[in-house]
Amino acid sequence: MQPGPHNAITDVPGVLVGQVERVDAPYLTGTTVVYVPATAVAGVDVRGGAPGTRETDLLDPVNSNPGVNAIVLTGGSAYGLDTAGGVMRWLEDRGEGVRVGLGANDVVPIVSAAVIFDLGRGGGFQARPDASWGSEAIAAASDGPVALGNHGAGAGARARSLKGGVGSASVRLDDGSTVGALVIVNAAGSAVDADGVLHGARYGLGDEFAQLKTPTEPPPPAAPGRNLIPGPAMNTVIAVVATDVPLDKAATKRMAMIAHDGLARAVDPIHTLVDGDSIFALSTRTDEAAARLSVTDPTALAQLETVYTAAARTLTRAVVHGMLNAETVETPTGTMPSYRDAYPSAFRN
């Protein structure tokens, strides 16, 4: 198995990504939108103890809504949920959503969302995303390469002592189908072990992370993180995993559940009471001819397990790419060093 051409979630047919961010003081935040123009079957699994989410109940397999038009991952904590309204209005203007009337725009777009805590990272507590950020992000969505690191919702992200950010990865399975992941790494836990090695680097495909060495530098000073270390909260890893394998709603939710294993391999500790760790899952195959795989079908189990294993491992790899592409930033409360700047010897020849 090999990564797709972009090694990003946009390698999954039907998935587009758009991002906006502001890094000029007092801002250090942004918004990332995963847009599925043809819609997608969707599921979600929330395991962190302090989540900020929108339209997650609709994705429960016992409820009637079949899927989503877009998923928003954003900074701004609960205030950032406003960005989903901008995405909804953009979709409404184009008549995309659940049809509820006879007019061309009589629709209700289904837009799920999850937030990270990055309030005040750039110096201003009120400097946070609003609805216009959501509309700008979805308008910029494309199926091309995904900007990683300090982009979109990753602009103000932090992982314990280090700068976090947007990460993405993909894999082409042996049957030609694709699994992709996109993550915002903003954890109370750490993405590196006691020796400074990225937890998830061992899961690279082929020589994906072969250039990384065990660093010789000591770890950077601990950053504030409520409960784990004194200071204000800084928390939550949010992600989307996607595939073009046709899954029913329950099977898609199961993919979100198993993808959390990928976070547990990449961040330690994970799912704490000060994190809102949430993962959305998408199955973009929407043609009626495709028989959807079900967790209750014994003949589908082998294929499902292949997809689920790929989703978890791809999410682990996405976390590593988020950390490797993050860039050091100076904030009013101090430096957020990138992994590259904190551990330069990890990249020695």
XYZ file of C-alpha atoms in Angstrom:
349
model
C 0.000 0.000 0.000
C 1.126 3.523 -0.836
C -0.102 7.038 -0.064
C -2.311 8.750 -2.623
C -0.846 11.434 -4.914
C -1.327 14.240 -2.358
C -0.917 12.044 0.742
C -3.977 13.898 2.024
C -7.673 13.393 2.655
C -8.372 15.018 -0.719
C -7.097 11.830 -2.364
C -10.468 10.327 -1.412
C -12.822 10.976 -4.354
C -15.514 13.472 -3.443
C -13.602 15.220 -0.630
C -12.563 18.882 -0.877
C -10.776 20.952 1.783
C -10.747 24.718 2.255
C -8.995 26.722 4.969
C -8.665 30.269 6.278
C -6.538 31.582 9.109
C -5.326 34.798 10.677
C -1.959 35.001 12.384
C -1.653 38.783 12.743
C -1.891 39.912 16.363
C -4.145 39.615 18.245
C -5.290 36.673 16.059
C -3.842 33.185 16.008
C -6.670 30.953 14.885
C -8.447 29.611 11.832
C -11.080 27.385 10.256
C -10.873 24.241 8.138
C -13.834 22.904 6.138
C -14.145 19.419 4.686
C -16.702 19.751 1.882
C -18.404 16.840 0.125
C -20.345 18.304 -2.836
C -22.128 15.031 -3.541
C -22.775 14.530 0.215
C -21.450 11.570 2.175
C -22.684 9.058 4.692
C -21.296 10.226 8.022
C -20.628 9.092 11.563
C -18.954 10.576 14.613
C -17.384 9.412 17.859
C -16.656 11.872 20.690
C -14.352 10.673 23.475
C -12.791 13.747 25.035
C -14.217 15.016 28.298
C -14.705 18.630 27.156
C -16.093 18.594 23.593
C -17.470 21.502 21.604
C -19.580 20.152 18.744
C -22.581 20.851 16.519
C -24.965 18.512 14.645
C -23.514 15.281 15.987
C -26.780 13.675 17.129
C -27.994 13.643 13.518
C -25.152 11.291 12.649
C -26.265 8.576 15.067
C -27.224 5.472 13.049
C -30.636 5.326 14.748
C -31.552 8.770 13.360
C -32.943 9.400 9.894
C -30.459 11.900 8.452
C -28.352 10.036 5.870
C -25.217 12.158 5.830
C -23.593 15.577 5.637
C -22.752 18.327 3.169
C -19.697 19.538 5.089
C -17.756 19.199 8.319
C -16.185 22.199 10.017
C -13.078 21.965 12.199
C -12.330 25.317 13.771
C -10.592 27.341 16.414
C -12.407 29.680 18.754
C -13.674 27.121 21.264
C -17.490 27.146 21.486
C -17.565 30.626 19.905
C -16.079 29.087 16.774
C -19.241 27.065 16.174
C -20.548 30.238 14.511
C -18.427 29.319 11.482
C -20.820 26.468 10.650
C -23.540 29.057 10.055
C -21.427 30.669 7.359
C -20.923 27.288 5.706
C -24.675 26.665 5.847
C -25.472 29.972 4.166
C -22.912 29.313 1.417
C -24.511 25.929 0.755
C -28.024 27.368 0.926
C -27.139 29.909 -1.755
C -26.293 26.960 -4.014
C -29.323 24.856 -3.130
C -27.270 22.162 -1.397
C -28.827 20.391 1.562
C -31.874 18.429 2.619
C -34.767 19.630 0.428
C -37.655 20.944 2.514
C -39.613 23.022 -0.043
C -40.261 23.624 -3.716
C -37.947 26.614 -4.140
C -34.467 26.189 -5.560
C -32.925 27.208 -2.242
C -35.496 25.620 0.073
C -32.888 23.384 1.698
C -31.359 22.746 5.090
C -27.640 22.021 4.680
C -26.270 19.446 7.101
C -23.056 20.840 8.546
C -21.433 19.143 11.521
C -18.670 20.877 13.439
C -16.112 20.497 16.211
C -13.844 23.074 17.830
C -10.470 23.338 19.500
C -9.567 25.626 22.373
C -7.202 28.337 21.148
C -8.785 31.419 22.733
C -6.289 34.203 23.366
C -3.343 32.394 21.802
C -2.586 35.435 19.654
C -3.261 37.871 22.469
C -6.945 38.695 22.013
C -9.679 36.615 23.633
C -12.234 38.079 21.216
C -9.990 37.467 18.182
C -11.739 34.334 17.005
C -13.459 32.926 13.897
C -16.994 33.976 13.003
C -19.516 32.934 10.345
C -17.652 34.712 7.550
C -14.641 32.470 8.124
C -16.752 29.417 7.403
C -18.074 30.791 4.120
C -14.567 31.849 3.055
C -13.127 28.443 3.886
C -15.714 26.416 1.964
C -15.470 28.816 -1.000
C -11.735 28.019 -1.114
C -12.260 24.241 -0.973
C -10.482 22.111 -3.564
C -9.406 18.529 -4.155
C -5.748 19.527 -4.369
C -2.933 19.376 -1.799
C -3.882 20.340 1.762
C -1.843 23.096 3.420
C -0.430 21.618 6.617
C 0.886 22.994 9.891
C -0.069 26.564 10.780
C -3.065 26.739 8.446
C -6.792 26.693 8.972
C -7.827 25.495 12.404
C -4.198 24.560 13.049
C -3.046 28.202 13.154
C -3.223 28.434 16.942
C -2.989 24.736 17.761
C -0.605 23.461 20.417
C 0.354 19.955 21.532
C 1.621 20.156 25.117
C 4.886 22.119 24.803
C 5.074 22.203 21.012
C 3.258 23.942 18.162
C 0.539 21.754 16.732
C -1.312 22.170 13.471
C -3.176 20.641 10.558
C -2.057 17.197 9.454
C -3.295 14.955 6.669
C -2.437 11.624 5.062
C -3.900 8.953 2.796
C -3.421 5.385 1.659
C -4.435 3.479 -1.461
C -5.648 0.016 -0.540
C -4.904 -3.073 -2.604
C -8.390 -3.044 -4.133
C -7.892 0.502 -5.452
C -10.030 2.251 -2.842
C -8.665 5.104 -0.739
C -8.689 6.054 2.936
C -7.702 9.541 4.075
C -7.483 11.535 7.281
C -7.278 15.178 8.307
C -6.529 16.222 11.884
C -6.106 19.352 13.988
C -3.436 18.518 16.576
C -4.173 20.583 19.682
C -3.718 18.218 22.586
C -3.244 18.498 26.314
C -1.098 15.396 25.853
C 2.170 15.122 23.962
C 2.904 13.907 20.445
C 6.476 12.995 21.436
C 7.867 10.458 23.868
C 10.409 11.039 26.622
C 13.261 10.772 24.090
C 11.725 13.388 21.781
C 10.597 10.828 19.195
C 7.187 11.390 17.623
C 4.912 8.627 18.917
C 3.325 8.021 15.531
C 6.457 8.008 13.368
C 6.774 4.216 13.517
C 3.540 3.922 11.530
C 4.861 5.602 8.389
C 4.264 3.939 5.036
C 7.557 2.754 3.580
C 10.196 5.445 4.121
C 7.623 8.169 4.914
C 9.331 9.119 8.188
C 12.614 7.300 7.686
C 14.577 10.567 7.834
C 13.705 11.089 11.499
C 16.334 10.242 14.119
C 16.220 10.074 17.896
C 17.021 13.643 18.933
C 19.676 14.608 21.468
C 18.046 17.828 22.737
C 16.262 17.898 26.105
C 12.510 18.437 25.956
C 11.310 22.066 25.895
C 9.877 23.532 29.117
C 6.354 22.434 29.937
C 3.639 24.701 28.588
C 0.477 25.559 30.521
C -2.343 23.045 30.296
C -5.160 22.908 32.808
C -5.130 19.902 35.177
C -2.100 18.224 33.615
C 0.112 21.239 34.303
C -0.827 24.583 35.888
C -2.348 27.279 33.718
C -5.210 27.831 31.256
C -6.669 25.089 29.124
C -5.251 24.193 25.727
C -6.828 21.128 24.339
C -8.623 18.914 21.845
C -7.711 16.872 18.810
C -10.432 16.906 16.149
C -10.318 14.945 12.923
C -12.087 13.577 9.854
C -11.403 10.171 8.317
C -12.870 9.367 4.916
C -13.076 6.562 2.375
C -14.677 5.864 -0.985
C -15.578 2.353 0.167
C -19.411 2.274 0.379
C -20.359 1.995 4.061
C -23.754 2.220 5.700
C -24.311 4.631 8.557
C -23.463 2.197 11.351
C -20.316 1.021 9.573
C -19.262 4.643 9.088
C -19.690 5.353 12.802
C -17.615 2.278 13.573
C -14.848 3.732 11.406
C -14.888 6.890 13.538
C -14.713 4.792 16.694
C -11.756 2.714 15.565
C -9.938 5.783 14.233
C -9.544 6.912 17.849
C -6.996 4.103 18.161
C -4.911 6.130 15.722
C -4.982 9.109 18.081
C -3.984 6.912 21.009
C -0.890 5.810 19.072
C 0.095 9.398 18.274
C -0.769 11.427 21.399
C -0.281 10.521 25.070
C -2.350 10.986 27.166
C -5.428 11.211 24.971
C -9.162 11.611 25.726
C -8.531 13.533 28.946
C -11.152 15.531 30.809
C -9.698 18.757 29.375
C -9.765 17.491 25.783
C -12.763 17.381 23.460
C -11.323 14.728 21.136
C -13.846 14.094 18.346
C -13.565 12.166 15.078
C -15.956 12.325 12.124
C -16.025 9.603 9.468
C -17.226 9.859 5.867
C -18.124 7.347 3.174
C -18.228 9.284 -0.073
C -19.515 6.529 -2.350
C -23.100 7.640 -2.928
C -24.180 5.915 -6.160
C -27.205 3.705 -5.720
C -25.557 0.764 -7.483
C -22.973 0.370 -4.740
C -23.980 -2.138 -2.071
C -23.135 -0.603 1.300
C -21.076 -2.656 3.715
C -22.728 -3.381 7.050
C -21.238 -4.441 10.371
C -23.988 -7.076 10.612
C -22.975 -8.777 7.363
C -20.430 -11.565 8.062
C -19.248 -11.500 4.445
C -18.249 -7.822 4.808
C -16.147 -8.142 7.950
C -12.780 -8.694 6.282
C -13.173 -5.654 4.021
C -14.456 -3.535 6.890
C -11.520 -4.454 9.103
C -9.122 -3.513 6.310
C -10.738 -0.087 5.970
C -10.880 0.476 9.729
C -7.255 -0.482 10.274
C -6.253 1.840 7.450
C -8.289 4.707 8.929
C -6.630 4.412 12.334
C -3.113 4.178 10.919
C -3.704 6.972 8.429
C -4.877 9.229 11.246
C -1.716 8.415 13.204
C 0.364 9.418 10.189
C -1.669 12.596 9.776
C -0.783 13.643 13.342
C 2.914 13.199 12.539
C 2.590 15.335 9.391
C 0.814 17.997 11.416
C 3.689 18.137 13.895
C 6.406 18.062 11.223
C 4.820 20.902 9.242
C 4.035 23.163 12.186
C 6.127 26.327 12.474
C 7.317 28.130 15.595
C 5.238 31.154 16.595
C 5.814 33.943 19.100
C 2.826 34.790 21.275
C 2.225 37.307 24.064
C 2.631 34.471 26.565
C 5.829 33.085 25.050
C 7.202 30.960 22.233
C 5.393 27.938 20.827
C 8.323 26.019 19.320
C 7.786 23.667 16.422
C 9.028 20.097 16.611
C 11.659 20.950 14.006
C 13.001 23.857 16.071
C 12.794 22.066 19.404
C 14.517 18.906 18.129
C 16.730 19.869 15.176
C 18.947 16.820 15.645
C 15.988 14.596 14.718
C 16.618 15.725 11.133
C 20.400 15.217 11.011
C 21.818 13.277 8.070
